[in-house]
PDB file of C-alpha atoms in Angstrom:
ATOM      1  CA  UNK A 847      25.203  -8.617   6.900  1.00  0.00           C
ATOM      2  CA  UNK A 848      26.631  -5.162   5.996  1.00  0.00           C
ATOM      3  CA  UNK A 849      23.910  -4.532   3.532  1.00  0.00           C
ATOM      4  CA  UNK A 850      21.172  -5.566   6.019  1.00  0.00           C
ATOM      5  CA  UNK A 851      22.597  -3.382   8.729  1.00  0.00           C
ATOM      6  CA  UNK A 852      22.926  -0.452   6.357  1.00  0.00           C
ATOM      7  CA  UNK A 853      19.323  -0.913   5.347  1.00  0.00           C
ATOM      8  CA  UNK A 854      17.606  -1.451   8.652  1.00  0.00           C
ATOM      9  CA  UNK A 855      19.475   1.069  10.639  1.00  0.00           C
ATOM     10  CA  UNK A 856      18.157   4.271   8.985  1.00  0.00           C
ATOM     11  CA  UNK A 857      14.632   2.736   8.555  1.00  0.00           C
ATOM     12  CA  UNK A 858      14.534   2.012  12.274  1.00  0.00           C
ATOM     13  CA  UNK A 859      15.553   5.537  12.969  1.00  0.00           C
ATOM     14  CA  UNK A 860      12.655   6.877  10.963  1.00  0.00           C
ATOM     15  CA  UNK A 861      10.193   4.590  12.750  1.00  0.00           C
ATOM     16  CA  UNK A 862      11.396   5.717  16.156  1.00  0.00           C
ATOM     17  CA  UNK A 863      11.392   9.391  15.110  1.00  0.00           C
ATOM     18  CA  UNK A 864       7.702   9.021  14.227  1.00  0.00           C
ATOM     19  CA  UNK A 865       6.833   7.392  17.627  1.00  0.00           C
ATOM     20  CA  UNK A 866       6.609   3.828  16.278  1.00  0.00           C
ATOM     21  CA  UNK A 867       7.581   0.683  18.258  1.00  0.00           C
ATOM     22  CA  UNK A 868       9.675  -1.985  16.605  1.00  0.00           C
ATOM     23  CA  UNK A 869       8.089  -5.294  17.072  1.00  0.00           C
ATOM     24  CA  UNK A 870      10.741  -7.467  15.278  1.00  0.00           C
ATOM     25  CA  UNK A 871      13.040  -7.903  12.325  1.00  0.00           C
ATOM     26  CA  UNK A 872      12.114 -10.613  10.039  1.00  0.00           C
ATOM     27  CA  UNK A 873      14.948 -11.146   7.646  1.00  0.00           C
ATOM     28  CA  UNK A 874      14.838  -8.019   5.546  1.00  0.00           C
ATOM     29  CA  UNK A 875      11.536  -6.898   6.906  1.00  0.00           C
ATOM     30  CA  UNK A 876      10.549  -4.753   9.794  1.00  0.00           C
ATOM     31  CA  UNK A 877       7.320  -5.221  11.761  1.00  0.00           C
ATOM     32  CA  UNK A 878       6.281  -2.167  13.723  1.00  0.00           C
ATOM     33  CA  UNK A 879       3.221  -0.700  15.396  1.00  0.00           C
ATOM     34  CA  UNK A 880       2.040   2.524  16.878  1.00  0.00           C
ATOM     35  CA  UNK A 881      -0.170   3.433  19.967  1.00  0.00           C
ATOM     36  CA  UNK A 882       1.665   1.123  22.417  1.00  0.00           C
ATOM     37  CA  UNK A 883       3.192   1.063  24.902  1.00  0.00           C
ATOM     38  CA  UNK A 884       2.370   4.722  24.947  1.00  0.00           C
ATOM     39  CA  UNK A 885      -1.072   5.851  23.752  1.00  0.00           C
ATOM     40  CA  UNK A 886      -1.058   7.831  20.564  1.00  0.00           C
ATOM     41  CA  UNK A 887      -4.243   9.364  19.272  1.00  0.00           C
ATOM     42  CA  UNK A 888      -2.456  10.126  15.892  1.00  0.00           C
ATOM     43  CA  UNK A 889      -1.117   6.646  15.509  1.00  0.00           C
ATOM     44  CA  UNK A 890      -2.348   6.323  11.782  1.00  0.00           C
ATOM     45  CA  UNK A 891      -0.919   9.691  10.779  1.00  0.00           C
ATOM     46  CA  UNK A 892       2.405   8.991  12.471  1.00  0.00           C
ATOM     47  CA  UNK A 893       2.678   5.544  10.769  1.00  0.00           C
ATOM     48  CA  UNK A 894       1.866   7.094   7.417  1.00  0.00           C
ATOM     49  CA  UNK A 895       4.470   9.824   7.744  1.00  0.00           C
ATOM     50  CA  UNK A 896       6.979   7.233   8.826  1.00  0.00           C
ATOM     51  CA  UNK A 897       6.261   5.138   5.719  1.00  0.00           C
ATOM     52  CA  UNK A 898       6.603   8.142   3.382  1.00  0.00           C
ATOM     53  CA  UNK A 899       9.920   9.078   5.117  1.00  0.00           C
ATOM     54  CA  UNK A 900      11.133   5.530   4.869  1.00  0.00           C
ATOM     55  CA  UNK A 901      10.651   5.629   1.043  1.00  0.00           C
ATOM     56  CA  UNK A 902      12.630   8.867   0.844  1.00  0.00           C
ATOM     57  CA  UNK A 903      15.375   7.282   2.981  1.00  0.00           C
ATOM     58  CA  UNK A 904      15.315   4.266   0.656  1.00  0.00           C
ATOM     59  CA  UNK A 905      16.099   6.523  -2.325  1.00  0.00           C
ATOM     60  CA  UNK A 906      19.266   7.806  -0.624  1.00  0.00           C
ATOM     61  CA  UNK A 907      20.264   4.337   0.295  1.00  0.00           C
ATOM     62  CA  UNK A 908      19.753   3.085  -3.342  1.00  0.00           C
ATOM     63  CA  UNK A 909      22.301   5.606  -4.486  1.00  0.00           C
ATOM     64  CA  UNK A 910      24.798   4.595  -1.818  1.00  0.00           C
ATOM     65  CA  UNK A 911      24.319   0.814  -2.480  1.00  0.00           C
ATOM     66  CA  UNK A 912      24.990   1.479  -6.184  1.00  0.00           C
ATOM     67  CA  UNK A 913      28.237   3.241  -5.431  1.00  0.00           C
ATOM     68  CA  UNK A 914      29.282   0.246  -3.227  1.00  0.00           C
ATOM     69  CA  UNK A 915      28.387  -2.255  -5.960  1.00  0.00           C
ATOM     70  CA  UNK A 916      25.655  -3.758  -3.823  1.00  0.00           C
ATOM     71  CA  UNK A 917      22.380  -5.181  -5.183  1.00  0.00           C
ATOM     72  CA  UNK A 918      19.414  -2.714  -5.808  1.00  0.00           C
ATOM     73  CA  UNK A 919      16.682  -2.856  -3.133  1.00  0.00           C
ATOM     74  CA  UNK A 920      13.107  -1.815  -3.155  1.00  0.00           C
ATOM     75  CA  UNK A 921      10.482  -1.699  -0.366  1.00  0.00           C
ATOM     76  CA  UNK A 922       6.784  -2.331   0.132  1.00  0.00           C
ATOM     77  CA  UNK A 923       4.854  -1.062   3.216  1.00  0.00           C
ATOM     78  CA  UNK A 924       1.398  -2.133   4.344  1.00  0.00           C
ATOM     79  CA  UNK A 925      -0.499   0.007   6.837  1.00  0.00           C
ATOM     80  CA  UNK A 926      -3.665  -0.983   8.727  1.00  0.00           C
ATOM     81  CA  UNK A 927      -5.414   0.450  11.797  1.00  0.00           C
ATOM     82  CA  UNK A 928      -7.704  -1.492  14.087  1.00  0.00           C
ATOM     83  CA  UNK A 929      -8.145  -3.216  17.465  1.00  0.00           C
ATOM     84  CA  UNK A 930      -5.424  -5.697  18.304  1.00  0.00           C
ATOM     85  CA  UNK A 931      -4.012  -7.488  21.342  1.00  0.00           C
ATOM     86  CA  UNK A 932      -0.611  -6.062  22.625  1.00  0.00           C
ATOM     87  CA  UNK A 933       1.583  -7.230  25.412  1.00  0.00           C
ATOM     88  CA  UNK A 934       4.349  -9.642  26.382  1.00  0.00           C
ATOM     89  CA  UNK A 935       3.595 -13.029  24.683  1.00  0.00           C
ATOM     90  CA  UNK A 936       5.502 -16.198  24.337  1.00  0.00           C
ATOM     91  CA  UNK A 937       6.530 -19.058  26.647  1.00  0.00           C
ATOM     92  CA  UNK A 938       8.157 -19.464  30.024  1.00  0.00           C
ATOM     93  CA  UNK A 939      11.462 -19.633  28.129  1.00  0.00           C
ATOM     94  CA  UNK A 940      11.161 -16.563  26.005  1.00  0.00           C
ATOM     95  CA  UNK A 941       8.808 -13.611  25.787  1.00  0.00           C
ATOM     96  CA  UNK A 942       8.260 -10.877  23.209  1.00  0.00           C
ATOM     97  CA  UNK A 943       6.385  -7.559  23.387  1.00  0.00           C
ATOM     98  CA  UNK A 944       4.206  -7.917  20.198  1.00  0.00           C
ATOM     99  CA  UNK A 945       0.727  -7.483  18.691  1.00  0.00           C
ATOM    100  CA  UNK A 946      -1.748 -10.064  17.528  1.00  0.00           C
ATOM    101  CA  UNK A 947      -5.063  -9.979  15.751  1.00  0.00           C
ATOM    102  CA  UNK A 948      -6.931  -9.848  12.463  1.00  0.00           C
ATOM    103  CA  UNK A 949      -5.980  -6.131  12.091  1.00  0.00           C
ATOM    104  CA  UNK A 950      -2.319  -7.096  12.213  1.00  0.00           C
ATOM    105  CA  UNK A 951      -2.730  -9.873   9.625  1.00  0.00           C
ATOM    106  CA  UNK A 952      -4.390  -7.451   7.248  1.00  0.00           C
ATOM    107  CA  UNK A 953      -1.447  -5.074   7.476  1.00  0.00           C
ATOM    108  CA  UNK A 954       0.784  -7.963   6.438  1.00  0.00           C
ATOM    109  CA  UNK A 955      -1.479  -8.842   3.460  1.00  0.00           C
ATOM    110  CA  UNK A 956      -1.347  -5.167   2.333  1.00  0.00           C
ATOM    111  CA  UNK A 957       2.399  -5.152   2.367  1.00  0.00           C
ATOM    112  CA  UNK A 958       2.363  -8.286   0.153  1.00  0.00           C
ATOM    113  CA  UNK A 959       0.132  -6.594  -2.316  1.00  0.00           C
ATOM    114  CA  UNK A 960       2.396  -3.732  -3.074  1.00  0.00           C
ATOM    115  CA  UNK A 961       4.282  -5.754  -5.633  1.00  0.00           C
ATOM    116  CA  UNK A 962       1.199  -6.579  -7.442  1.00  0.00           C
ATOM    117  CA  UNK A 963       0.206  -3.013  -7.931  1.00  0.00           C
ATOM    118  CA  UNK A 964       3.629  -1.581  -8.439  1.00  0.00           C
ATOM    119  CA  UNK A 965       3.475   0.847  -5.534  1.00  0.00           C
ATOM    120  CA  UNK A 966       5.540   1.227  -2.339  1.00  0.00           C
ATOM    121  CA  UNK A 967       2.763   1.855   0.183  1.00  0.00           C
ATOM    122  CA  UNK A 968      -0.764   0.483   0.530  1.00  0.00           C
ATOM    123  CA  UNK A 969      -3.088   1.531   3.332  1.00  0.00           C
ATOM    124  CA  UNK A 970      -6.493   0.214   4.384  1.00  0.00           C
ATOM    125  CA  UNK A 971      -9.754   2.177   4.542  1.00  0.00           C
ATOM    126  CA  UNK A 972      -9.479   2.482   8.275  1.00  0.00           C
ATOM    127  CA  UNK A 973      -6.026   4.124   8.052  1.00  0.00           C
ATOM    128  CA  UNK A 974      -7.207   6.323   5.188  1.00  0.00           C
ATOM    129  CA  UNK A 975     -10.164   7.560   7.191  1.00  0.00           C
ATOM    130  CA  UNK A 976      -7.883   8.646  10.102  1.00  0.00           C
ATOM    131  CA  UNK A 977      -5.833  11.104   7.928  1.00  0.00           C
ATOM    132  CA  UNK A 978      -8.384  13.414   6.247  1.00  0.00           C
ATOM    133  CA  UNK A 979      -5.819  15.981   5.174  1.00  0.00           C
ATOM    134  CA  UNK A 980      -4.225  13.455   2.877  1.00  0.00           C
ATOM    135  CA  UNK A 981      -5.279  12.437  -0.582  1.00  0.00           C
ATOM    136  CA  UNK A 982      -5.311   8.691  -1.468  1.00  0.00           C
ATOM    137  CA  UNK A 983      -5.726   6.845  -4.783  1.00  0.00           C
ATOM    138  CA  UNK A 984      -8.094   3.891  -4.473  1.00  0.00           C
ATOM    139  CA  UNK A 985      -6.228   1.015  -6.055  1.00  0.00           C
ATOM    140  CA  UNK A 986      -8.777  -1.716  -5.871  1.00  0.00           C
ATOM    141  CA  UNK A 987     -11.477  -3.577  -3.889  1.00  0.00           C
ATOM    142  CA  UNK A 988     -10.098  -7.002  -2.979  1.00  0.00           C
ATOM    143  CA  UNK A 989     -10.485 -10.028  -1.001  1.00  0.00           C
ATOM    144  CA  UNK A 990      -7.176 -10.950   0.473  1.00  0.00           C
ATOM    145  CA  UNK A 991      -6.072 -14.465   1.488  1.00  0.00           C
ATOM    146  CA  UNK A 992      -7.683 -15.428   4.845  1.00  0.00           C
ATOM    147  CA  UNK A 993     -10.482 -12.930   4.671  1.00  0.00           C
ATOM    148  CA  UNK A 994     -14.011 -13.187   3.123  1.00  0.00           C
ATOM    149  CA  UNK A 995     -14.963  -9.600   3.319  1.00  0.00           C
ATOM    150  CA  UNK A 996     -13.872  -7.232   0.616  1.00  0.00           C
ATOM    151  CA  UNK A 997     -11.289  -4.641   1.467  1.00  0.00           C
ATOM    152  CA  UNK A 998     -10.723  -1.211  -0.196  1.00  0.00           C
ATOM    153  CA  UNK A 999      -7.040  -0.487  -0.612  1.00  0.00           C
ATOM    154  CA  UNK A1000      -5.448   2.858  -1.259  1.00  0.00           C
ATOM    155  CA  UNK A1001      -2.054   4.494  -2.289  1.00  0.00           C
ATOM    156  CA  UNK A1002      -1.152   7.710  -0.473  1.00  0.00           C
ATOM    157  CA  UNK A1003      -0.592  10.484  -3.046  1.00  0.00           C
ATOM    158  CA  UNK A1004       0.122  13.597  -0.987  1.00  0.00           C
ATOM    159  CA  UNK A1005      -1.191  16.268   1.252  1.00  0.00           C
ATOM    160  CA  UNK A1006      -4.289  17.884  -0.231  1.00  0.00           C
ATOM    161  CA  UNK A1007      -2.613  21.332  -0.162  1.00  0.00           C
ATOM    162  CA  UNK A1008       0.468  20.031  -2.167  1.00  0.00           C
ATOM    163  CA  UNK A1009      -1.163  18.494  -5.282  1.00  0.00           C
ATOM    164  CA  UNK A1010      -0.764  20.370  -8.553  1.00  0.00           C
ATOM    165  CA  UNK A1011      -3.391  20.622 -11.303  1.00  0.00           C
ATOM    166  CA  UNK A1012      -2.057  17.840 -13.594  1.00  0.00           C
ATOM    167  CA  UNK A1013      -2.101  15.359 -10.706  1.00  0.00           C
ATOM    168  CA  UNK A1014      -5.620  16.364  -9.551  1.00  0.00           C
ATOM    169  CA  UNK A1015      -6.741  15.971 -13.247  1.00  0.00           C
ATOM    170  CA  UNK A1016      -5.158  12.498 -13.445  1.00  0.00           C
ATOM    171  CA  UNK A1017      -6.849  11.423 -10.225  1.00  0.00           C
ATOM    172  CA  UNK A1018     -10.222  12.631 -11.461  1.00  0.00           C
ATOM    173  CA  UNK A1019      -9.852  10.755 -14.714  1.00  0.00           C
ATOM    174  CA  UNK A1020      -8.785   7.623 -12.884  1.00  0.00           C
ATOM    175  CA  UNK A1021     -11.820   7.767 -10.650  1.00  0.00           C
ATOM    176  CA  UNK A1022     -14.152   8.013 -13.707  1.00  0.00           C
ATOM    177  CA  UNK A1023     -12.271   5.108 -15.371  1.00  0.00           C
ATOM    178  CA  UNK A1024     -12.666   2.967 -12.130  1.00  0.00           C
ATOM    179  CA  UNK A1025     -16.330   3.851 -11.892  1.00  0.00           C
ATOM    180  CA  UNK A1026     -16.840   2.702 -15.487  1.00  0.00           C
ATOM    181  CA  UNK A1027     -14.994  -0.461 -14.913  1.00  0.00           C
ATOM    182  CA  UNK A1028     -17.053  -1.396 -11.922  1.00  0.00           C
ATOM    183  CA  UNK A1029     -20.185  -0.623 -13.804  1.00  0.00           C
ATOM    184  CA  UNK A1030     -19.052  -3.013 -16.552  1.00  0.00           C
ATOM    185  CA  UNK A1031     -18.931  -0.356 -19.136  1.00  0.00           C
ATOM    186  CA  UNK A1032     -15.866  -1.994 -20.665  1.00  0.00           C
ATOM    187  CA  UNK A1033     -15.583   0.085 -23.816  1.00  0.00           C
ATOM    188  CA  UNK A1034     -15.617   3.442 -21.994  1.00  0.00           C
ATOM    189  CA  UNK A1035     -13.342   2.038 -19.232  1.00  0.00           C
ATOM    190  CA  UNK A1036     -10.877   0.567 -21.669  1.00  0.00           C
ATOM    191  CA  UNK A1037     -10.544   3.986 -23.443  1.00  0.00           C
ATOM    192  CA  UNK A1038     -10.136   5.869 -20.191  1.00  0.00           C
ATOM    193  CA  UNK A1039      -7.440   3.429 -18.927  1.00  0.00           C
ATOM    194  CA  UNK A1040      -5.706   3.387 -22.286  1.00  0.00           C
ATOM    195  CA  UNK A1041      -5.342   7.164 -22.118  1.00  0.00           C
ATOM    196  CA  UNK A1042      -4.111   7.150 -18.577  1.00  0.00           C
ATOM    197  CA  UNK A1043      -1.626   4.415 -19.404  1.00  0.00           C
ATOM    198  CA  UNK A1044      -0.384   6.329 -22.343  1.00  0.00           C
ATOM    199  CA  UNK A1045       0.227   9.455 -20.307  1.00  0.00           C
ATOM    200  CA  UNK A1046       1.910   7.433 -17.469  1.00  0.00           C
ATOM    201  CA  UNK A1047       3.125   4.095 -18.857  1.00  0.00           C
ATOM    202  CA  UNK A1048       5.299   3.475 -15.736  1.00  0.00           C
ATOM    203  CA  UNK A1049       2.201   3.161 -13.533  1.00  0.00           C
ATOM    204  CA  UNK A1050       1.486  -0.535 -13.388  1.00  0.00           C
ATOM    205  CA  UNK A1051      -2.122  -0.012 -12.095  1.00  0.00           C
ATOM    206  CA  UNK A1052      -3.557   1.175 -15.457  1.00  0.00           C
ATOM    207  CA  UNK A1053      -2.310  -1.847 -17.284  1.00  0.00           C
ATOM    208  CA  UNK A1054      -3.718  -4.074 -14.628  1.00  0.00           C
ATOM    209  CA  UNK A1055      -7.239  -2.772 -15.317  1.00  0.00           C
ATOM    210  CA  UNK A1056      -6.644  -2.974 -19.149  1.00  0.00           C
ATOM    211  CA  UNK A1057      -5.754  -6.590 -18.712  1.00  0.00           C
ATOM    212  CA  UNK A1058      -8.738  -7.280 -16.618  1.00  0.00           C
ATOM    213  CA  UNK A1059     -11.140  -5.787 -19.166  1.00  0.00           C
ATOM    214  CA  UNK A1060      -9.755  -8.118 -21.804  1.00  0.00           C
ATOM    215  CA  UNK A1061     -10.347 -11.084 -19.465  1.00  0.00           C
ATOM    216  CA  UNK A1062     -13.809 -10.035 -18.412  1.00  0.00           C
ATOM    217  CA  UNK A1063     -14.783  -9.642 -22.066  1.00  0.00           C
ATOM    218  CA  UNK A1064     -13.756 -13.319 -22.551  1.00  0.00           C
ATOM    219  CA  UNK A1065     -15.255 -14.430 -19.309  1.00  0.00           C
ATOM    220  CA  UNK A1066     -17.932 -11.959 -17.966  1.00  0.00           C
ATOM    221  CA  UNK A1067     -18.302 -11.623 -14.152  1.00  0.00           C
ATOM    222  CA  UNK A1068     -21.308 -13.280 -12.496  1.00  0.00           C
ATOM    223  CA  UNK A1069     -24.553 -11.235 -12.527  1.00  0.00           C
ATOM    224  CA  UNK A1070     -24.162 -10.013  -9.021  1.00  0.00           C
ATOM    225  CA  UNK A1071     -20.435  -9.165  -9.356  1.00  0.00           C
ATOM    226  CA  UNK A1072     -19.517  -6.621  -6.746  1.00  0.00           C
ATOM    227  CA  UNK A1073     -16.294  -5.358  -8.396  1.00  0.00           C
ATOM    228  CA  UNK A1074     -14.110  -7.287  -6.081  1.00  0.00           C
ATOM    229  CA  UNK A1075     -10.897  -9.010  -7.135  1.00  0.00           C
ATOM    230  CA  UNK A1076      -9.884 -12.003  -5.061  1.00  0.00           C
ATOM    231  CA  UNK A1077      -6.130 -12.473  -4.332  1.00  0.00           C
ATOM    232  CA  UNK A1078      -5.364 -16.063  -3.584  1.00  0.00           C
ATOM    233  CA  UNK A1079      -1.731 -15.634  -2.421  1.00  0.00           C
ATOM    234  CA  UNK A1080      -0.216 -13.736   0.504  1.00  0.00           C
TER     235      UNK A1080
END
């Protein structure tokens, strides 16, 4: 109980600071939304900045938890923007101010994918498009559980004015490697991802694509393969 309170209190403070509305606490998770009950034309930007600040807050808490002898904690955040129903919903016995809709469900799916890709934050294409001053790394093109249409997913990298030359170079090299992968140029893509992985072995993403190349060599994609990877779990 002490750990949960110590974890959720500063994270809630960050969400409120960035104009977010807490929907509910679900165990060790927080569900929140932007743009209601007060309209917010910059809802996507405020949500992203809240997510980034929550990760920074988590780093502080990790140090404090370690000093207390508490277990290490990590965090995954999924952000999606879209139309949804918002209001007081429930029964004659109990109501809750909450959001419902496909856009809400996708946000939850993105949160679940953070572990797969070894990142703290994943945003959808709609959220990415709403924050043009930010640079994002495309992680994958996926079909998530419960949806048939492919979804492009992205990791926020930083404000475009804050990126140094080595990071810009890495992003360019990664984009070329991803293009080669989706074109099924396995040899070229493998070399590109191998070099990226060697320069940044802690980034799980590069090894993911190296493993997929090995698998696709054994079992080639269908002729009309669209480059999409299907996730079968939440």
